Amino acid sequence: MTIKPPTSGVRRTEWPASTSRPVVTPLQPSVVYAAPDPDALDAQYATGSGFTYAREGHPNAEVLAAKIDVLEGATGGIITGSGMSAIGAVFLGCLKAGDHVLGGDQLYGRTLRLMTQDLPRLGITTSLADPTDAAAMRAALRPETRMIVVEVISNPTIRVADMAGIAQVAREAGVLLVVDNTFTTPRLYRPLDHGAEIVVHSVTKLLAGHSDATLGYVAARDPALREAIMAANVTWGLTPSPWDCWMAERGMHTFDLRFERAQANAGRLAEALAAMPAVARVIYPTRPDHPDHNRATGLLGGQGGNMLSFELTGGRAAANAFTRAAPEIAFAPTLGDVGTTLSHPASSSHRNLAPEARAAQGISEGFFRLSVGIEDADLLIAEMTRAAAASLG
Ligand SMILES: *Cc1c(COP(=O)(O)O)cnc(C)c1O
């Protein structure tokens, strides 16, 4: 009996050589990168070039970051393991105990939780103010305020923040303005062009677009902040998987097309819903009855995006009937997927708020948020028409 050498099956083979190159970005799952000798490794560390260990960076994250950089007008963007880890890396990299952070009062639910429950444990104080009112944001500043965090379009009430006013408040106070651009995407708004220091994304949503990769992105204007955020990303282990980056890059090839189509669908659905007897109101930025219509028109260049909310005339029973009568529209708490998704804040994202607090935000039992996808608009309208009729009982 022959005994196999112990390295058999372990030793790595060479990649087959080819003069022609693949047209698709190769997926590189390697966790480690072997260097020729200590001098070469030393030089690589010294220049910060190349790859050594996947938590510290890998080609698929770099390729994806460069793609989003182009859209956001950024340089040196960083990919993180989720949208929340992008926000976490910003906080961990830029704040210290004693700092204060001012947030918009309708931020994404987990961001609100991070600010109100987790940052205080680290000695960082936080408060919230209405981002549609720059004077209210200014009034909430403290001497120790280091950062303002806002989203351009609020979730789920689709209010549009006074970005110009807030940028001015931040500039005058010498405070970092951080914008979560997930809902808007660079197709509607580019925060770095309008006074933001840092832009973050949940790439999971519209940019990747297929609900099959969880990722985040962050870019900072100041290289020192960029280094601090990257260090937090690597040290706290918030970095992404190559596979997710590869999937997201693939999704991004069609981002423009998907966005155009979803936005056109949303505009048509907004009008169709507004004409339905079962619908009390529709909130969509291009509609003249939107509470921030004039500001939205200027800020978003007359576009409305793919997100809209509406309220049924009935309560929870009507909401149940509506979702049951629209089986083609996934009742799922996400957004930005190729397929239209429907969410009901009172039973999901806002279920822990007291009914009075929900009412103050205009979120009733008949309130729905719709993330419009790229399906055929006529089929979507037919489905919604049937569901709205069913909600009348
Ligand atoms: C989804 C979302 C996040 C969090 O992103 P994940 O990828 O789910 O971690 C942050 N901000 C906004 C506005 C979001 O919609």
Short mmCIF file of C-alpha atoms and ligand atoms in Angstrom, two decimals:
data_model
loop_
_atom_site.label_atom_id
_atom_site.label_comp_id
_atom_site.label_asym_id
_atom_site.label_seq_id
_atom_site.Cartn_x
_atom_site.Cartn_y
_atom_site.Cartn_z
CA MET A 1 0.00 0.00 0.00
CA THR A 2 1.35 3.42 -0.96
CA ILE A 3 1.17 6.21 1.55
CA LYS A 4 0.17 9.56 0.08
CA PRO A 5 2.40 12.51 0.87
CA PRO A 6 0.66 14.51 3.63
CA THR A 7 0.36 17.69 1.55
CA SER A 8 -1.55 15.97 -1.26
CA GLY A 9 -4.86 17.76 -1.77
CA VAL A 10 -3.72 20.64 0.42
CA ARG A 11 -1.10 22.19 -1.85
CA ARG A 12 -2.65 24.90 -4.03
CA THR A 13 -2.40 24.64 -7.78
CA GLU A 14 -1.59 27.51 -10.13
CA TRP A 15 -4.41 29.36 -11.88
CA PRO A 16 -4.44 28.35 -15.58
CA ALA A 17 -2.80 31.07 -17.69
CA SER A 18 -4.75 32.80 -20.47
CA THR A 19 -3.93 35.81 -22.64
CA SER A 20 -7.63 36.64 -22.87
CA ARG A 21 -9.31 37.91 -19.73
CA PRO A 22 -12.74 37.14 -18.27
CA VAL A 23 -15.30 39.90 -18.95
CA VAL A 24 -16.99 39.26 -15.61
CA THR A 25 -15.27 40.27 -12.37
CA PRO A 26 -13.79 37.07 -10.88
CA LEU A 27 -15.10 36.06 -7.47
CA GLN A 28 -12.13 35.90 -5.08
CA PRO A 29 -13.08 34.10 -1.85
CA SER A 30 -9.50 33.75 -0.56
CA VAL A 31 -9.17 34.77 3.08
CA VAL A 32 -5.38 34.96 2.94
CA TYR A 33 -2.92 36.24 0.37
CA ALA A 34 0.61 34.77 0.25
CA ALA A 35 3.54 37.16 -0.22
CA PRO A 36 6.90 36.17 -1.83
CA ASP A 37 9.04 37.19 1.18
CA PRO A 38 9.01 39.40 4.33
CA ASP A 39 10.43 42.41 2.45
CA ALA A 40 7.58 42.27 -0.06
CA LEU A 41 5.01 41.87 2.72
CA ASP A 42 6.57 44.75 4.64
CA ALA A 43 6.46 46.97 1.56
CA GLN A 44 2.84 46.06 0.93
CA TYR A 45 1.84 47.01 4.49
CA ALA A 46 3.88 50.22 4.26
CA THR A 47 2.14 51.37 1.09
CA GLY A 48 -1.30 50.04 2.03
CA SER A 49 -1.57 48.41 -1.37
CA GLY A 50 -2.60 44.89 -2.27
CA PHE A 51 -4.28 42.32 -0.06
CA THR A 52 -3.14 40.27 2.93
CA TYR A 53 -6.21 39.09 4.82
CA ALA A 54 -9.83 39.34 3.69
CA ARG A 55 -11.10 41.13 6.82
CA GLU A 56 -8.68 43.92 5.95
CA GLY A 57 -9.87 44.14 2.34
CA HIS A 58 -10.41 42.03 -0.75
CA PRO A 59 -10.78 42.61 -4.50
CA ASN A 60 -14.55 42.11 -4.70
CA ALA A 61 -15.18 44.77 -2.03
CA GLU A 62 -12.86 47.19 -3.84
CA VAL A 63 -14.53 46.68 -7.19
CA LEU A 64 -17.97 47.26 -5.68
CA ALA A 65 -16.84 50.31 -3.70
CA ALA A 66 -15.38 51.89 -6.84
CA LYS A 67 -18.70 51.43 -8.65
CA ILE A 68 -20.68 53.17 -5.90
CA ASP A 69 -17.98 55.87 -5.63
CA VAL A 70 -18.69 56.85 -9.23
CA LEU A 71 -22.41 57.18 -8.52
CA GLU A 72 -21.91 59.19 -5.33
CA GLY A 73 -19.05 61.36 -6.61
CA ALA A 74 -16.91 59.92 -3.80
CA THR A 75 -13.40 58.51 -3.55
CA GLY A 76 -12.17 55.66 -1.37
CA GLY A 77 -15.60 54.30 -0.47
CA ILE A 78 -15.68 51.40 1.99
CA ILE A 79 -17.89 48.31 1.79
CA THR A 80 -19.23 46.90 5.06
CA GLY A 81 -21.12 43.73 5.95
CA SER A 82 -24.52 45.49 6.14
CA GLY A 83 -26.10 48.92 6.09
CA MET A 84 -26.12 48.86 9.88
CA SER A 85 -22.41 48.07 10.00
CA ALA A 86 -21.77 51.07 7.72
CA ILE A 87 -23.56 53.28 10.26
CA GLY A 88 -21.83 51.44 13.12
CA ALA A 89 -18.40 51.98 11.55
CA VAL A 90 -19.11 55.71 11.19
CA PHE A 91 -20.07 55.99 14.87
CA LEU A 92 -17.20 53.78 16.09
CA GLY A 93 -14.64 55.52 13.90
CA CYS A 94 -15.66 59.15 14.44
CA LEU A 95 -17.08 59.44 17.98
CA LYS A 96 -15.75 59.20 21.51
CA ALA A 97 -17.33 59.24 24.97
CA GLY A 98 -18.67 62.71 25.76
CA ASP A 99 -19.71 63.47 22.16
CA HIS A 100 -23.33 64.19 21.27
CA VAL A 101 -25.08 63.03 18.09
CA LEU A 102 -28.20 64.70 16.73
CA GLY A 103 -30.41 62.50 14.55
CA GLY A 104 -33.52 62.97 12.44
CA ASP A 105 -36.56 61.78 14.38
CA GLN A 106 -37.74 59.33 11.69
CA LEU A 107 -34.52 57.46 10.96
CA TYR A 108 -34.47 53.78 10.02
CA GLY A 109 -35.62 51.79 13.08
CA ARG A 110 -32.31 50.06 13.85
CA THR A 111 -30.42 53.34 13.47
CA LEU A 112 -32.80 54.87 16.00
CA ARG A 113 -32.18 51.96 18.33
CA LEU A 114 -28.41 52.25 17.90
CA MET A 115 -28.62 55.94 18.74
CA THR A 116 -31.09 55.83 21.61
CA GLN A 117 -30.07 52.56 23.33
CA ASP A 118 -26.53 51.58 22.33
CA LEU A 119 -24.52 54.80 21.92
CA PRO A 120 -25.52 55.98 25.42
CA ARG A 121 -23.92 52.79 26.86
CA LEU A 122 -20.64 54.00 25.33
CA GLY A 123 -20.96 57.43 26.91
CA ILE A 124 -22.18 59.11 23.73
CA THR A 125 -25.33 61.17 24.17
CA THR A 126 -27.95 61.51 21.45
CA SER A 127 -31.12 63.40 20.72
CA LEU A 128 -33.58 63.61 17.85
CA ALA A 129 -35.22 66.48 15.99
CA ASP A 130 -37.45 67.00 12.96
CA PRO A 131 -35.27 67.11 9.81
CA THR A 132 -37.97 68.91 7.80
CA ASP A 133 -37.33 71.87 10.13
CA ALA A 134 -33.72 73.13 10.04
CA ALA A 135 -34.45 75.61 12.85
CA ALA A 136 -35.50 72.71 15.09
CA MET A 137 -32.25 70.90 14.21
CA ARG A 138 -30.25 74.02 15.03
CA ALA A 139 -32.05 74.43 18.35
CA ALA A 140 -31.16 70.84 19.30
CA LEU A 141 -27.39 71.37 18.89
CA ARG A 142 -25.24 71.24 22.02
CA PRO A 143 -21.70 72.47 22.59
CA GLU A 144 -20.52 68.84 22.44
CA THR A 145 -22.46 67.93 19.27
CA ARG A 146 -20.06 66.18 16.90
CA MET A 147 -22.40 64.79 14.28
CA ILE A 148 -25.81 65.16 12.62
CA VAL A 149 -27.34 62.03 11.05
CA VAL A 150 -30.27 62.30 8.66
CA GLU A 151 -32.05 60.48 5.87
CA VAL A 152 -33.31 62.55 2.93
CA ILE A 153 -36.67 60.76 2.67
CA SER A 154 -38.14 59.55 5.94
CA ASN A 155 -39.36 56.06 6.57
CA PRO A 156 -42.30 55.36 6.33
CA THR A 157 -43.89 58.80 6.05
CA ILE A 158 -41.91 59.88 2.92
CA ARG A 159 -41.25 63.35 4.35
CA VAL A 160 -38.39 65.20 2.61
CA ALA A 161 -35.72 66.72 4.87
CA ASP A 162 -34.59 70.33 4.56
CA MET A 163 -31.16 69.24 3.36
CA ALA A 164 -29.96 72.73 2.38
CA GLY A 165 -30.97 74.13 5.77
CA ILE A 166 -29.40 71.23 7.68
CA ALA A 167 -26.15 71.46 5.68
CA GLN A 168 -25.95 75.13 6.61
CA VAL A 169 -26.61 74.36 10.29
CA ALA A 170 -23.87 71.71 10.22
CA ARG A 171 -21.40 73.98 8.44
CA GLU A 172 -21.95 76.92 10.80
CA ALA A 173 -21.64 74.70 13.87
CA GLY A 174 -18.62 72.79 12.56
CA VAL A 175 -20.50 69.50 12.95
CA LEU A 176 -20.12 66.45 10.68
CA LEU A 177 -23.17 65.88 8.48
CA VAL A 178 -23.81 62.19 7.82
CA VAL A 179 -26.49 61.27 5.27
CA ASP A 180 -28.02 57.82 4.92
CA ASN A 181 -28.81 57.89 1.19
CA THR A 182 -30.47 54.44 1.00
CA PHE A 183 -33.98 55.62 0.08
CA THR A 184 -32.88 58.36 -2.29
CA THR A 185 -29.90 56.71 -4.01
CA PRO A 186 -27.50 58.91 -6.03
CA ARG A 187 -30.14 58.97 -8.79
CA LEU A 188 -32.23 61.34 -6.67
CA TYR A 189 -29.65 63.08 -4.51
CA ARG A 190 -25.87 63.14 -4.01
CA PRO A 191 -25.16 64.17 -0.40
CA LEU A 192 -21.43 64.91 -0.93
CA ASP A 193 -22.37 67.54 -3.56
CA HIS A 194 -24.53 69.35 -0.99
CA GLY A 195 -22.40 69.72 2.12
CA ALA A 196 -22.42 66.22 3.63
CA GLU A 197 -19.09 64.96 5.00
CA ILE A 198 -20.12 61.31 5.02
CA VAL A 199 -22.60 59.28 2.95
CA VAL A 200 -23.80 55.81 3.92
CA HIS A 201 -25.94 53.20 2.17
CA SER A 202 -27.65 49.98 2.85
CA VAL A 203 -26.41 48.41 -0.41
CA THR A 204 -28.83 45.58 0.45
CA LYS A 205 -31.68 47.70 -0.89
CA LEU A 206 -31.87 49.50 -4.26
CA LEU A 207 -28.19 49.38 -5.23
CA ALA A 208 -27.87 45.57 -5.09
CA GLY A 209 -31.58 45.33 -5.79
CA HIS A 210 -32.39 41.62 -5.64
CA SER A 211 -32.72 40.86 -1.90
CA ASP A 212 -29.87 38.34 -2.12
CA ALA A 213 -26.93 40.24 -0.57
CA THR A 214 -26.64 42.14 2.73
CA LEU A 215 -24.06 44.95 2.48
CA GLY A 216 -23.33 48.55 3.36
CA TYR A 217 -21.24 51.39 1.93
CA VAL A 218 -19.67 54.46 3.47
CA ALA A 219 -17.64 57.27 1.95
CA ALA A 220 -16.09 60.22 3.75
CA ARG A 221 -14.84 63.42 2.18
CA ASP A 222 -11.95 63.84 4.65
CA PRO A 223 -9.18 61.19 4.19
CA ALA A 224 -8.49 61.17 7.95
CA LEU A 225 -12.13 60.32 8.68
CA ARG A 226 -12.01 57.72 5.94
CA GLU A 227 -9.01 56.06 7.63
CA ALA A 228 -10.76 56.13 11.04
CA ILE A 229 -13.92 54.55 9.60
CA MET A 230 -11.90 51.91 7.73
CA ALA A 231 -9.99 51.09 10.92
CA ALA A 232 -13.27 50.63 12.81
CA ASN A 233 -14.57 48.44 9.98
CA VAL A 234 -11.51 46.16 10.10
CA THR A 235 -10.98 46.13 13.88
CA TRP A 236 -14.61 45.55 14.87
CA GLY A 237 -14.92 42.98 12.09
CA LEU A 238 -17.70 44.68 10.14
CA THR A 239 -16.23 43.79 6.75
CA PRO A 240 -18.19 42.06 3.95
CA SER A 241 -18.07 38.65 2.31
CA PRO A 242 -16.62 38.48 -1.24
CA TRP A 243 -19.66 36.53 -2.41
CA ASP A 244 -22.10 39.25 -1.31
CA CYS A 245 -19.90 41.88 -2.98
CA TRP A 246 -19.86 39.88 -6.19
CA MET A 247 -23.65 39.49 -6.13
CA ALA A 248 -24.15 43.20 -5.43
CA GLU A 249 -21.81 44.19 -8.24
CA ARG A 250 -23.80 42.01 -10.60
CA GLY A 251 -27.01 43.64 -9.38
CA MET A 252 -25.57 47.09 -9.90
CA HIS A 253 -25.15 46.56 -13.63
CA THR A 254 -28.89 47.16 -13.93
CA PHE A 255 -29.29 49.76 -11.18
CA ASP A 256 -30.09 52.62 -13.57
CA LEU A 257 -32.59 50.56 -15.54
CA ARG A 258 -34.26 49.22 -12.41
CA PHE A 259 -34.46 52.66 -10.87
CA GLU A 260 -36.02 54.23 -13.98
CA ARG A 261 -38.63 51.54 -14.24
CA ALA A 262 -39.45 51.39 -10.53
CA GLN A 263 -39.78 55.17 -10.36
CA ALA A 264 -42.06 55.27 -13.41
CA ASN A 265 -44.17 52.51 -11.86
CA ALA A 266 -44.34 54.37 -8.53
CA GLY A 267 -45.56 57.54 -10.24
CA ARG A 268 -48.34 55.64 -11.98
CA LEU A 269 -49.29 53.70 -8.85
CA ALA A 270 -49.42 56.88 -6.78
CA GLU A 271 -51.99 58.35 -9.18
CA ALA A 272 -53.97 55.11 -9.41
CA LEU A 273 -54.11 54.67 -5.63
CA ALA A 274 -55.18 58.28 -5.08
CA ALA A 275 -58.21 57.66 -7.29
CA MET A 276 -59.37 54.58 -5.33
CA PRO A 277 -62.32 55.06 -2.93
CA ALA A 278 -60.64 52.79 -0.33
CA VAL A 279 -57.56 55.04 -0.15
CA ALA A 280 -57.68 58.09 2.14
CA ARG A 281 -54.34 59.58 1.10
CA VAL A 282 -51.17 58.87 -0.89
CA ILE A 283 -47.77 60.27 0.08
CA TYR A 284 -45.44 60.58 -2.92
CA PRO A 285 -42.99 63.46 -3.51
CA THR A 286 -44.19 64.50 -6.98
CA ARG A 287 -47.83 64.82 -5.90
CA PRO A 288 -48.91 68.44 -5.28
CA ASP A 289 -50.54 67.39 -1.96
CA HIS A 290 -47.22 66.04 -0.59
CA PRO A 291 -46.45 68.01 2.61
CA ASP A 292 -42.98 68.97 1.35
CA HIS A 293 -43.88 69.16 -2.33
CA ASN A 294 -41.95 72.32 -3.27
CA ARG A 295 -38.80 71.31 -1.41
CA ALA A 296 -39.00 67.79 -2.83
CA THR A 297 -39.28 69.13 -6.37
CA GLY A 298 -36.11 71.18 -5.97
CA LEU A 299 -34.13 68.61 -4.04
CA LEU A 300 -35.02 65.54 -6.11
CA GLY A 301 -35.05 67.31 -9.48
CA GLY A 302 -38.76 66.69 -10.04
CA GLN A 303 -38.34 62.94 -9.51
CA GLY A 304 -40.26 60.91 -6.95
CA GLY A 305 -38.26 57.72 -6.44
CA ASN A 306 -39.72 54.26 -5.92
CA MET A 307 -41.10 54.64 -2.38
CA LEU A 308 -44.64 55.69 -1.61
CA SER A 309 -46.99 55.38 1.31
CA PHE A 310 -50.77 55.32 1.45
CA GLU A 311 -53.50 55.08 4.01
CA LEU A 312 -56.66 53.02 3.70
CA THR A 313 -59.92 54.51 4.92
CA GLY A 314 -60.37 51.40 7.09
CA GLY A 315 -58.27 50.16 10.06
CA ARG A 316 -56.48 46.87 10.83
CA ALA A 317 -59.28 44.71 9.37
CA ALA A 318 -59.05 46.61 6.10
CA ALA A 319 -55.24 46.24 6.16
CA ASN A 320 -55.55 42.46 6.64
CA ALA A 321 -58.04 42.20 3.79
CA PHE A 322 -55.79 44.33 1.56
CA THR A 323 -52.67 42.19 2.00
CA ARG A 324 -54.63 38.93 1.60
CA ALA A 325 -56.17 40.18 -1.63
CA ALA A 326 -52.74 41.12 -3.10
CA PRO A 327 -50.82 37.81 -3.05
CA GLU A 328 -48.55 38.93 -5.91
CA ILE A 329 -47.13 41.76 -3.80
CA ALA A 330 -44.81 40.38 -1.13
CA PHE A 331 -45.89 41.54 2.33
CA ALA A 332 -42.34 41.82 3.61
CA PRO A 333 -40.45 44.43 5.64
CA THR A 334 -37.80 45.40 3.09
CA LEU A 335 -37.41 47.77 0.17
CA GLY A 336 -35.55 48.24 -3.06
CA ASP A 337 -36.13 44.74 -4.40
CA VAL A 338 -36.90 44.10 -8.09
CA GLY A 339 -40.32 42.98 -6.87
CA THR A 340 -42.82 45.31 -5.23
CA THR A 341 -42.96 44.86 -1.46
CA LEU A 342 -45.56 46.11 0.96
CA SER A 343 -44.94 46.87 4.60
CA HIS A 344 -47.34 47.73 7.44
CA PRO A 345 -45.45 49.84 9.99
CA ALA A 346 -48.08 49.54 12.77
CA SER A 347 -47.53 45.74 12.94
CA SER A 348 -43.78 45.71 12.15
CA SER A 349 -41.22 48.54 12.22
CA HIS A 350 -43.36 50.78 14.46
CA ARG A 351 -45.15 48.14 16.53
CA ASN A 352 -43.33 49.06 19.74
CA LEU A 353 -44.41 52.70 19.57
CA ALA A 354 -47.45 53.69 21.62
CA PRO A 355 -50.51 54.21 19.38
CA GLU A 356 -50.47 57.94 20.22
CA ALA A 357 -46.81 58.23 19.14
CA ARG A 358 -47.66 56.44 15.90
CA ALA A 359 -50.65 58.70 15.37
CA ALA A 360 -48.42 61.75 15.86
CA GLN A 361 -46.35 60.50 12.89
CA GLY A 362 -49.52 59.85 10.88
CA ILE A 363 -49.09 56.07 11.00
CA SER A 364 -52.55 54.53 11.46
CA GLU A 365 -53.63 50.87 11.27
CA GLY A 366 -54.54 51.48 7.62
CA PHE A 367 -51.10 52.90 6.75
CA PHE A 368 -48.90 51.03 4.27
CA ARG A 369 -45.50 51.69 2.76
CA LEU A 370 -44.89 50.43 -0.75
CA SER A 371 -41.47 49.80 -2.28
CA VAL A 372 -42.35 49.72 -5.95
CA GLY A 373 -40.50 47.21 -8.14
CA ILE A 374 -40.01 46.72 -11.85
CA GLU A 375 -43.04 44.59 -12.70
CA ASP A 376 -45.52 45.51 -15.43
CA ALA A 377 -47.30 48.63 -14.14
CA ASP A 378 -50.71 47.56 -15.43
CA LEU A 379 -50.51 44.28 -13.53
CA LEU A 380 -49.45 46.12 -10.36
CA ILE A 381 -52.33 48.57 -10.66
CA ALA A 382 -54.80 45.73 -11.27
CA GLU A 383 -53.55 43.91 -8.15
CA MET A 384 -53.78 47.05 -6.01
CA THR A 385 -57.24 47.88 -7.36
CA ARG A 386 -58.47 44.41 -6.37
CA ALA A 387 -56.85 44.64 -2.95
CA ALA A 388 -58.22 48.12 -2.27
CA ALA A 389 -61.73 46.99 -3.20
CA ALA A 390 -61.36 43.97 -0.88
CA SER A 391 -60.34 46.26 1.98
CA LEU A 392 -63.76 47.93 1.83
CA GLY A 393 -65.19 44.57 2.96
C1 LIG B 1 -32.25 48.80 5.49
C2 LIG B 1 -31.74 50.12 5.91
C3 LIG B 1 -30.62 50.22 6.75
C4 LIG B 1 -29.90 49.02 7.28
O1 LIG B 1 -29.35 48.27 6.27
P1 LIG B 1 -29.04 46.68 6.40
O2 LIG B 1 -28.34 46.37 5.14
O3 LIG B 1 -30.36 45.99 6.57
O4 LIG B 1 -28.19 46.52 7.62
C5 LIG B 1 -30.18 51.49 7.09
N1 LIG B 1 -30.80 52.59 6.65
C6 LIG B 1 -31.90 52.54 5.85
C7 LIG B 1 -32.55 53.80 5.40
C8 LIG B 1 -32.41 51.30 5.46
O5 LIG B 1 -33.49 51.24 4.68
#
